[in-house]
Coordinates of C-alpha atoms and ligand atoms in Angstrom, one line a residue:
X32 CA 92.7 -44.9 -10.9
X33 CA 92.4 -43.3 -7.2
X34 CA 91.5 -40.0 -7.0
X35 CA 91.5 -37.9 -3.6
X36 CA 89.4 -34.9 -4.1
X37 CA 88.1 -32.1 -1.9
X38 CA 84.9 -30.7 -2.1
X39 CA 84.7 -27.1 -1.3
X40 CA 80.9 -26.9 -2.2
X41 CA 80.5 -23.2 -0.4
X42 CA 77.4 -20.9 -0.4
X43 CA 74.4 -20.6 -2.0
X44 CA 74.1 -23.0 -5.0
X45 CA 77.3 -24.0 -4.1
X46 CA 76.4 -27.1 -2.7
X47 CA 73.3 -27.6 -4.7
X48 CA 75.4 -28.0 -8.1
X49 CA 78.7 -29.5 -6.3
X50 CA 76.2 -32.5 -5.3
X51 CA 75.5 -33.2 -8.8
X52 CA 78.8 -33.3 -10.5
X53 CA 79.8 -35.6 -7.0
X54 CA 77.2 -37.7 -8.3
X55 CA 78.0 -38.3 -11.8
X56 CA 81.8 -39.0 -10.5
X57 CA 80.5 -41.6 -8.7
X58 CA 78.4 -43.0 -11.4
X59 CA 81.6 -43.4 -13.6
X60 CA 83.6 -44.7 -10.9
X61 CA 81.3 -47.6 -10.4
X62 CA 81.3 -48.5 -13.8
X63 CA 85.2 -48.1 -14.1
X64 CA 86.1 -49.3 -11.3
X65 CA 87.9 -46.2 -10.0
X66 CA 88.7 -45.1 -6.9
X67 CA 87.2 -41.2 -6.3
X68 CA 87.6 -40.6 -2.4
X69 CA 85.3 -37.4 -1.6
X70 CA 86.0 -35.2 1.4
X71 CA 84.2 -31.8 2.4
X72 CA 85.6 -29.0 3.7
X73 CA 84.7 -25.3 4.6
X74 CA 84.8 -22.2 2.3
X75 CA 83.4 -18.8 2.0
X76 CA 81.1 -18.0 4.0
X77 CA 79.8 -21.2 5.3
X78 CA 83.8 -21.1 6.7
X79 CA 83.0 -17.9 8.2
X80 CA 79.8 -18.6 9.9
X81 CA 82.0 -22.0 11.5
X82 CA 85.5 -21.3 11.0
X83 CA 85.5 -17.4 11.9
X84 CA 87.6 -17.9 8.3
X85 CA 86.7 -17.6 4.3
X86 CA 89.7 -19.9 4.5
X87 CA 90.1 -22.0 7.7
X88 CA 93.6 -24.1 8.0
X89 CA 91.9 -26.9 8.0
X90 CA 90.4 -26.6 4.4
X91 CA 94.4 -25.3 3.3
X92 CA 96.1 -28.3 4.7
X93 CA 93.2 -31.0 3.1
X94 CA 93.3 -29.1 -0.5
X95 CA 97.2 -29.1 -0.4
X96 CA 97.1 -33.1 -0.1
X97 CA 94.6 -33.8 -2.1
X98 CA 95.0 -34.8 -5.5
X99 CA 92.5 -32.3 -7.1
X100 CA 89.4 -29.6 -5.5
X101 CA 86.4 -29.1 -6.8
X102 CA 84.6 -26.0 -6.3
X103 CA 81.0 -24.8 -5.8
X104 CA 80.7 -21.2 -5.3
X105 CA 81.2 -18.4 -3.1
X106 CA 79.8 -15.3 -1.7
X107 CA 76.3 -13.8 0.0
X108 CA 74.6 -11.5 0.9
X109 CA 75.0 -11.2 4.4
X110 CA 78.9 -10.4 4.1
X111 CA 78.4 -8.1 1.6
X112 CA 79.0 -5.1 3.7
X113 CA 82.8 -6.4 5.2
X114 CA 85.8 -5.2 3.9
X115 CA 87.1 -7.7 0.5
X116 CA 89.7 -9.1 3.0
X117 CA 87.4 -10.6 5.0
X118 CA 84.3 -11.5 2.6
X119 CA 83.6 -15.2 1.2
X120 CA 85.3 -14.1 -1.9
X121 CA 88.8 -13.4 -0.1
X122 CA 88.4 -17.3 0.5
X123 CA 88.4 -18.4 -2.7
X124 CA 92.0 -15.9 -3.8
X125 CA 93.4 -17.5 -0.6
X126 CA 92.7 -21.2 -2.2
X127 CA 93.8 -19.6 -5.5
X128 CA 96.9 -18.6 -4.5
X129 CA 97.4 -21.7 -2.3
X130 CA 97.0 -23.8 -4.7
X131 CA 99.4 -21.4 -7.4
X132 CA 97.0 -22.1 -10.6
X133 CA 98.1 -19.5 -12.7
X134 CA 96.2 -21.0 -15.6
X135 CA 92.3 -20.7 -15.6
X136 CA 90.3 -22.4 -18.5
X137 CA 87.1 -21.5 -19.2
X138 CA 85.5 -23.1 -22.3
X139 CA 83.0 -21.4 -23.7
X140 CA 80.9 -24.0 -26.1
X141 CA 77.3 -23.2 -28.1
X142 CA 75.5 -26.7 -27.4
X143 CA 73.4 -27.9 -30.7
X144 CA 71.0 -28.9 -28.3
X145 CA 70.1 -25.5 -27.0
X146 CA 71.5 -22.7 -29.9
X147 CA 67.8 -21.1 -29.7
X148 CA 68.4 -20.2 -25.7
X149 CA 71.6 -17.9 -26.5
X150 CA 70.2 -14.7 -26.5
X151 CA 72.0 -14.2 -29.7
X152 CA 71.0 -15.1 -33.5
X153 CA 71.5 -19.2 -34.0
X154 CA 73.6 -18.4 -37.2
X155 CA 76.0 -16.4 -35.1
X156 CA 76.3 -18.5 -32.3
X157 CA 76.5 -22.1 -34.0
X158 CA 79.7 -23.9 -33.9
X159 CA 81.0 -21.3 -31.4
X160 CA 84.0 -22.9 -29.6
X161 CA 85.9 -20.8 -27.5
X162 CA 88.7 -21.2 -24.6
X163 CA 89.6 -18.4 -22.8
X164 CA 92.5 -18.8 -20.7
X165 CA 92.5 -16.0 -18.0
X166 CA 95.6 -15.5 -15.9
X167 CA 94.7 -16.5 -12.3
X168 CA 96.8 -15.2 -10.1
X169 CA 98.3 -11.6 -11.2
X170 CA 96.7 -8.3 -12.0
X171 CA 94.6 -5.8 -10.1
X172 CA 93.8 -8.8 -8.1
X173 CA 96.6 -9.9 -6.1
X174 CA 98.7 -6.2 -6.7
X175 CA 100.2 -4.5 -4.1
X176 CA 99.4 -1.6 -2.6
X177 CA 96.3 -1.6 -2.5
X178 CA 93.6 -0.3 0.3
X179 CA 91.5 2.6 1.2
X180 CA 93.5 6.5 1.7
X181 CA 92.9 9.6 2.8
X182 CA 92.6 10.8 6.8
X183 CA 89.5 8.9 7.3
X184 CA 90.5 6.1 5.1
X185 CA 87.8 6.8 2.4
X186 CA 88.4 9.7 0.9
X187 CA 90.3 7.8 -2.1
X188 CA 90.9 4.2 -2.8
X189 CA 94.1 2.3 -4.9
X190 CA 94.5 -1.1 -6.6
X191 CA 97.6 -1.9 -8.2
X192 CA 97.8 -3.3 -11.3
X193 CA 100.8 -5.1 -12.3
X194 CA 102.3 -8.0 -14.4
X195 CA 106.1 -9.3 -14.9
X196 CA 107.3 -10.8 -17.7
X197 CA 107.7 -14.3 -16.1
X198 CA 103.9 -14.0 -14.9
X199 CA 102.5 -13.4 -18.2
X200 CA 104.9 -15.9 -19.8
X201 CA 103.6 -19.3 -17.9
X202 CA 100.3 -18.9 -19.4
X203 CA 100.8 -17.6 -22.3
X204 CA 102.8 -20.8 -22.6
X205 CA 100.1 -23.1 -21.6
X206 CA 98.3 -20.9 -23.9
X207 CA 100.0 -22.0 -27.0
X208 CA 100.0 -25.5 -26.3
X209 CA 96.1 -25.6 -25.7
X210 CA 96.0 -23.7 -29.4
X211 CA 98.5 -26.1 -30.9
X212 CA 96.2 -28.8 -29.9
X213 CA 93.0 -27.0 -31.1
X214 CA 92.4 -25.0 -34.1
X215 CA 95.9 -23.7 -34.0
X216 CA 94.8 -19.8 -33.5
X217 CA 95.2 -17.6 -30.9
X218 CA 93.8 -13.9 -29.8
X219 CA 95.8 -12.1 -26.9
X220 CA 93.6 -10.0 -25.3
X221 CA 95.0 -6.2 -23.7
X222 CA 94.8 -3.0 -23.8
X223 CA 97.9 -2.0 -25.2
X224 CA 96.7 1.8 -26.6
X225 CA 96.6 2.9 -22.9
X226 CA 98.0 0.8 -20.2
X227 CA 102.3 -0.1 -20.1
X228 CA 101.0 -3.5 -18.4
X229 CA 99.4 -4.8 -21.4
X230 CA 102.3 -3.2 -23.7
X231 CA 104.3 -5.6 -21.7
X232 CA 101.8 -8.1 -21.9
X233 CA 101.5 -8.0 -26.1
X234 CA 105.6 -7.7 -26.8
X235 CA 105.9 -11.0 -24.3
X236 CA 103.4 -12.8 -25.8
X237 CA 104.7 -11.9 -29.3
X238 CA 107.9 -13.1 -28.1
X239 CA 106.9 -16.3 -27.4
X240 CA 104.7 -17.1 -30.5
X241 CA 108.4 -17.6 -32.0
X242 CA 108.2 -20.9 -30.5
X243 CA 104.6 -22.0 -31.7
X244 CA 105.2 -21.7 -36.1
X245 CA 101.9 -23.7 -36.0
X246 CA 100.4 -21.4 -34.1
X247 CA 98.8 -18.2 -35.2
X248 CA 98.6 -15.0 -33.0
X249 CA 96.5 -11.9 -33.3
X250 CA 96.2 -9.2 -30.2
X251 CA 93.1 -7.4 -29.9
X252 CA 92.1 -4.6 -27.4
X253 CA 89.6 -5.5 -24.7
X254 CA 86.9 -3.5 -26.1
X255 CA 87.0 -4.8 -29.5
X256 CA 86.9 -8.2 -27.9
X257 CA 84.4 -8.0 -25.9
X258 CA 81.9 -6.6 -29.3
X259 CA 83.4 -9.5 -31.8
X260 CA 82.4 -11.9 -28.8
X261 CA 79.0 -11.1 -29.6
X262 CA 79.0 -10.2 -33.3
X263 CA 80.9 -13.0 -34.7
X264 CA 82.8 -15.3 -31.6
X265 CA 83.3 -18.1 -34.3
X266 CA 86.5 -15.9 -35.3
X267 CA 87.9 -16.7 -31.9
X268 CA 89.8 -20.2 -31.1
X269 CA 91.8 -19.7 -28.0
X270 CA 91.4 -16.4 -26.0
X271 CA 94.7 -15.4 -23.9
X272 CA 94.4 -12.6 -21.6
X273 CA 94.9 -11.2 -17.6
X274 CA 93.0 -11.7 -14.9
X275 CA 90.2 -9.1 -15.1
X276 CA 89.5 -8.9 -18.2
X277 CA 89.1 -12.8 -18.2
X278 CA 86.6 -12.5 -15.4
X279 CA 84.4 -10.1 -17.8
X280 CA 85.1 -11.4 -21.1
X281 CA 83.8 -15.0 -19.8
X282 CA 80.9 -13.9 -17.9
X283 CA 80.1 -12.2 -21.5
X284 CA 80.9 -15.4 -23.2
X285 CA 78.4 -16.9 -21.5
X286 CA 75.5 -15.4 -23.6
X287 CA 77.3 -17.9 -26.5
X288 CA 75.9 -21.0 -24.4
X289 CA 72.7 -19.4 -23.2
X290 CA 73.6 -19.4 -19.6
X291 CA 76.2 -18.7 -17.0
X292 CA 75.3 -22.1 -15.2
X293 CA 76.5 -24.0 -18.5
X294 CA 80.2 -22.8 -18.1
X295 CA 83.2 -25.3 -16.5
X296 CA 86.7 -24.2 -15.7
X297 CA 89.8 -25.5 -14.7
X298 CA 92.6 -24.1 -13.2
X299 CA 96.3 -25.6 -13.6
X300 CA 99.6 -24.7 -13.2
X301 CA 100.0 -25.1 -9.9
X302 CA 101.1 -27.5 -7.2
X303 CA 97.0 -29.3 -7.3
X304 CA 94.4 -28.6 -9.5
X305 CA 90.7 -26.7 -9.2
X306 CA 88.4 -27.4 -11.0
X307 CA 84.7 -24.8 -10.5
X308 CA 81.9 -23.8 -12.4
X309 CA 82.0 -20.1 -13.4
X310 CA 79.3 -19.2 -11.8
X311 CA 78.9 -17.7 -8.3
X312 CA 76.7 -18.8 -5.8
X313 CA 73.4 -16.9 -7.1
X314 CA 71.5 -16.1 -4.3
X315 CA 68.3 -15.7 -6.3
X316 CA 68.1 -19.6 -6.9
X317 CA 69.8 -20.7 -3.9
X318 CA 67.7 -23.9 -2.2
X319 CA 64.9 -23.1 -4.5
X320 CA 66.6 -26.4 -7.3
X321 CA 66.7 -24.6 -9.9
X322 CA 70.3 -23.8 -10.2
X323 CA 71.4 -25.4 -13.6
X324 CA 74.1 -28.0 -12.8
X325 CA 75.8 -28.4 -16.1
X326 CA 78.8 -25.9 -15.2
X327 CA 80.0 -27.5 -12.3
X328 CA 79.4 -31.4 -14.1
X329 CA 81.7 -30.1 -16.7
X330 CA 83.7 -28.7 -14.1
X331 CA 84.4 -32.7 -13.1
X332 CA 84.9 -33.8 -17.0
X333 CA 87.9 -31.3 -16.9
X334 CA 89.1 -32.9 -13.6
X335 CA 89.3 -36.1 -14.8
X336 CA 91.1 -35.3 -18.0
X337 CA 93.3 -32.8 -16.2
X338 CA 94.6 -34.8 -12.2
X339 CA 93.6 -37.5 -13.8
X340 CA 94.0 -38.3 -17.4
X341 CA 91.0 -40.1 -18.1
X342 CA 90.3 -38.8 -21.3
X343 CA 87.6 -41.2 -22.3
X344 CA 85.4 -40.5 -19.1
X345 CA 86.2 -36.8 -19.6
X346 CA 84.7 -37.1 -23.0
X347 CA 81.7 -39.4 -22.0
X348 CA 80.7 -36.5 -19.3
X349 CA 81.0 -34.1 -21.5
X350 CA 78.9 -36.2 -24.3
X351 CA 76.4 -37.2 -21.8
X352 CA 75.4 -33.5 -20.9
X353 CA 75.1 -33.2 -25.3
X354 CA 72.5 -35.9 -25.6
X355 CA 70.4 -35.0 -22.1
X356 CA 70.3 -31.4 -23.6
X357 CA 69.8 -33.3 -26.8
X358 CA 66.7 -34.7 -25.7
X359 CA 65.4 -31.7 -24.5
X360 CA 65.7 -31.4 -20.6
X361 CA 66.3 -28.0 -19.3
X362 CA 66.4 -26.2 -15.8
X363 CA 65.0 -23.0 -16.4
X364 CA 67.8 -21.0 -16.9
X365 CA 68.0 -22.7 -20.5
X366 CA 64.5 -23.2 -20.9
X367 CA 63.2 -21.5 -24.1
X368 CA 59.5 -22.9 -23.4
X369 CA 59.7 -25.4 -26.4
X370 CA 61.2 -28.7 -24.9
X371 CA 58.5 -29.0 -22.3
X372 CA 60.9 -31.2 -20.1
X373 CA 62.1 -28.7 -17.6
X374 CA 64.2 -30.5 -14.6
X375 CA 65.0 -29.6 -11.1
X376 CA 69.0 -29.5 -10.5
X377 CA 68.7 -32.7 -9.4
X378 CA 67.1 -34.6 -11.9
X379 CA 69.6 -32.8 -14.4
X380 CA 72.5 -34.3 -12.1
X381 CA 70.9 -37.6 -12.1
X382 CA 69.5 -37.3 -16.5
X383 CA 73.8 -37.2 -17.1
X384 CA 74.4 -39.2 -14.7
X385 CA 72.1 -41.8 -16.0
X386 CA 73.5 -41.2 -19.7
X387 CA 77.3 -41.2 -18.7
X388 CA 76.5 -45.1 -17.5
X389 CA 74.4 -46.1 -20.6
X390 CA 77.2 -44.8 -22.8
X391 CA 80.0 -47.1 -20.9
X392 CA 77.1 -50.0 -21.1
X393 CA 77.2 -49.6 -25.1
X394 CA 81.2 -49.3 -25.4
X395 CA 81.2 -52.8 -23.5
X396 CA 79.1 -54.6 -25.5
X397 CA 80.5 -53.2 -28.3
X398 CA 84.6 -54.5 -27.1
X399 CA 82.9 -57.6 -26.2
X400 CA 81.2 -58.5 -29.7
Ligands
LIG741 P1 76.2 -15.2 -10.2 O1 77.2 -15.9 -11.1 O2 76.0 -15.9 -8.9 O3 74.8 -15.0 -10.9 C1 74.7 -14.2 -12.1 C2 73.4 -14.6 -12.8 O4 73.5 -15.9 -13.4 C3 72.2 -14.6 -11.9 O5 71.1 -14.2 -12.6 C4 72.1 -16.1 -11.5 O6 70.7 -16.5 -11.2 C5 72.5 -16.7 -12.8 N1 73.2 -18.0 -12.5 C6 74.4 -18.2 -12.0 N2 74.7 -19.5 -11.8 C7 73.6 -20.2 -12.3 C8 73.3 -21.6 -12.5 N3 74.1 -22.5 -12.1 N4 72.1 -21.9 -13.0 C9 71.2 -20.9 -13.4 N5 71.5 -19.6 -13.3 C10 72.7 -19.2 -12.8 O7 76.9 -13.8 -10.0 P2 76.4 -12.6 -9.0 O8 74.9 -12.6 -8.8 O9 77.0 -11.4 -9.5 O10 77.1 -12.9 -7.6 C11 76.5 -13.6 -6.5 C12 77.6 -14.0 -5.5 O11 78.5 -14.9 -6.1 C13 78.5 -12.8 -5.1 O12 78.7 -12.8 -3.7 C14 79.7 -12.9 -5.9 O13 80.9 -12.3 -5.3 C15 79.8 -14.4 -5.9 N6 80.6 -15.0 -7.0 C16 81.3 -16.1 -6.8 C17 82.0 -16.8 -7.8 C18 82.7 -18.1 -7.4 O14 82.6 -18.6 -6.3 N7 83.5 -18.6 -8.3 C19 81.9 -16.4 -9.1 C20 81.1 -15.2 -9.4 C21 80.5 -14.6 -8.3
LIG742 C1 85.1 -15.9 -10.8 C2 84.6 -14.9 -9.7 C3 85.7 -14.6 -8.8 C4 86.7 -13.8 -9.6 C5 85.3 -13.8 -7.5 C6 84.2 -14.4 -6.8 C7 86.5 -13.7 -6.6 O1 83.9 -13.8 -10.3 O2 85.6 -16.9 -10.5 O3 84.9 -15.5 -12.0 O4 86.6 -12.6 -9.8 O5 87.7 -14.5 -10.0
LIG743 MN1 83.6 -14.0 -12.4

């Protein structure tokens, strides 16, 4: 298998984490025997500071030929103060909608290994198993008109937020299939008691679950969802909903796992594939190797299951990252002081790395008994 990927690794622990899911690529494809060509290019605002561009052409043109992107993270500081067309962020919607994604999974997993770092009770958390699909490119994100008003263009301020009924069915579509192969169940997510959007949003998706018998839908409003994610998330299988609230309701469901640097997401639909950790580029760990790696490693599991259909490597990625945290290494974000191995980003990158090629080791001396 040859795989052509970009690397948009991007501010702050952007390129620390990006690094480390490079590096356990690489350490399958030497023991495969595949083919994963890396190339960088600019984002954010590393694009800005070179390009004069969250965005530059250049980084277009490579992602649109590539066969998949992986993502580190956007945004700073610095850049904080420009308006949101011209601020790292705006990079990462242009790529978005470049791309055309519409599709953004986010899994949302409680790890055996570390149940006792979720901030929430162990008998809640354990067994939690969550994918929230979160439309990508819709919403009060991409909605026109939107801007600043008013005589000195301050005085008010308007984001439109709007979905048709062609926009919400694509991913409720891939929505259903992801349940059909899972446990079958699915929660839309709206807020149908206030806003016509999401009364469009429940009668489409109602529509379709016609064509998914197996399947089982329930809608819920936003703000119940975002309490039974923390009281009980084991009720939830598949989450649908738009774009913002899937921004929120995943950050949220990060408390499940312990930590936002645990959570992987791919985005499909479109004409290539991205694949980026949910995390942003936390400034507060930047260059300090800290930054927990895990997100963006599982980031490149769901790459290769999703451009490239390597389901076993997918699944020895993701079973390598269960037995390091297994064993008891932690970066600090998921350190609850017991394991006494806490590891630098690095040596986490390099711990799954390590596993991923001991598990391929076994399977071949197993086939060749
Ligand atoms: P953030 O996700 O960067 O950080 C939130 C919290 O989670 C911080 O306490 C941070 O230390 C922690 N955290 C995040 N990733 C971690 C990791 N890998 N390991 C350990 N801890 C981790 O969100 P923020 O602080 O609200 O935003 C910082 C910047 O990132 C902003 O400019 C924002 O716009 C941007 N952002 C970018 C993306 C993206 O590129 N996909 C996503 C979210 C935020
Ligand atoms: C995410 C981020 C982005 C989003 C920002 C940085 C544009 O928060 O990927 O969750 O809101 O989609
Ligand atoms: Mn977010």
């Amino acid at each position: 298998m040859k795989l052509r990927i970009a690397v948009l690794a991007g501010d702050g622990i952007g390129p620390e984490v990006t690094c480390e899911a490079v590096r356990v690529l690489n350490a399958l494809a030497g023991i495969h025997e595949h083919s994963f060509e890396f190339r960088d290019h600019a984002i954010g605002g590393t694009a800005i500071k070179t390009f004069g561009s969250p965005f530059p052409t250049e980084t277009a043109d490579a992602c649109l030929t590539a066969d998949a992107v992986l993502l580190g993270a956007v945004g700073a500081p610095e850049f904080d103060h420009l308006p949101a067309s011209r601020r790292p962020e705006s990079g990462l919607l242009q790529l978005r909608q470049a791309l055309g994604g519409f599709a953004n999974l986010r899994p949302a997993i409680s790890y055996p290994g570390i149940v006792g770092v979720s901030p929430l009770r162990a008998e809640i958390v354990q067994g939690a198993d969550i994918l929230i699909v979160r439309e990508l490119l819709g919403g009060l994100y991409f909605g026109e008109p939107r801007g600043f008003l008013g005589e000195n263009g301050k005085s008010s301020a308007v984001n439109t937020l709007r979905y048709s009924v062609e926009e919400i069915e694509r991913v409720a579509r891939l929505a259903f299939e992801a349940a059909a192969g899972r446990q079958k169940r699915i929660t839309s997510v709206d807020k149908a008691n206030v806003l016509e959007t999401s009364q469009l949003w429940r009668q489409t998706v109602s529509d379709l679950a016609a064509d998914y018998p197996e399947v089982t839908l329930e809608h819920m409003y936003v703000d119940a969802c975002a309490l039974h994610l923390m009281t009980n998330p084991r009720r939830f299988d598949v989450i649908l909903t738009e774009n913002l609230f899937g921004d929120i309701l995943s950050d949220e469901a990060a408390a499940i796992t312990g930590s936002l640097g645990m959570l992987a997401s791919a985005t499909i639909g479109g004409a290539i594939n991205l694949y980026e950790p949910v995390h942003g580029s936390a400034p507060d760990l930047a260059g300090r190797g800290v930054a927990n790696p895990l997100g963006a490693i599982a980031s490149a599991a769901m790459l290769l299951l999703y451009s490239g259909e390597l389901e076993q490597e997918a699944v020895d990625i993701e079973t390598a990252i269960e037995l390091v945290l297994d064993a008891g290494y932690r970066t600090p974000d998921i350190d609850d002081g017991k394991s006494g191995r806490v590891v630098s980003t690095s040596e986490m990158g390099a711990l799954v790395a390590e596993a991923v090629a001991q598990m391929a080791d076994a399977r071949y001396a197993y086939h060749a008994v």
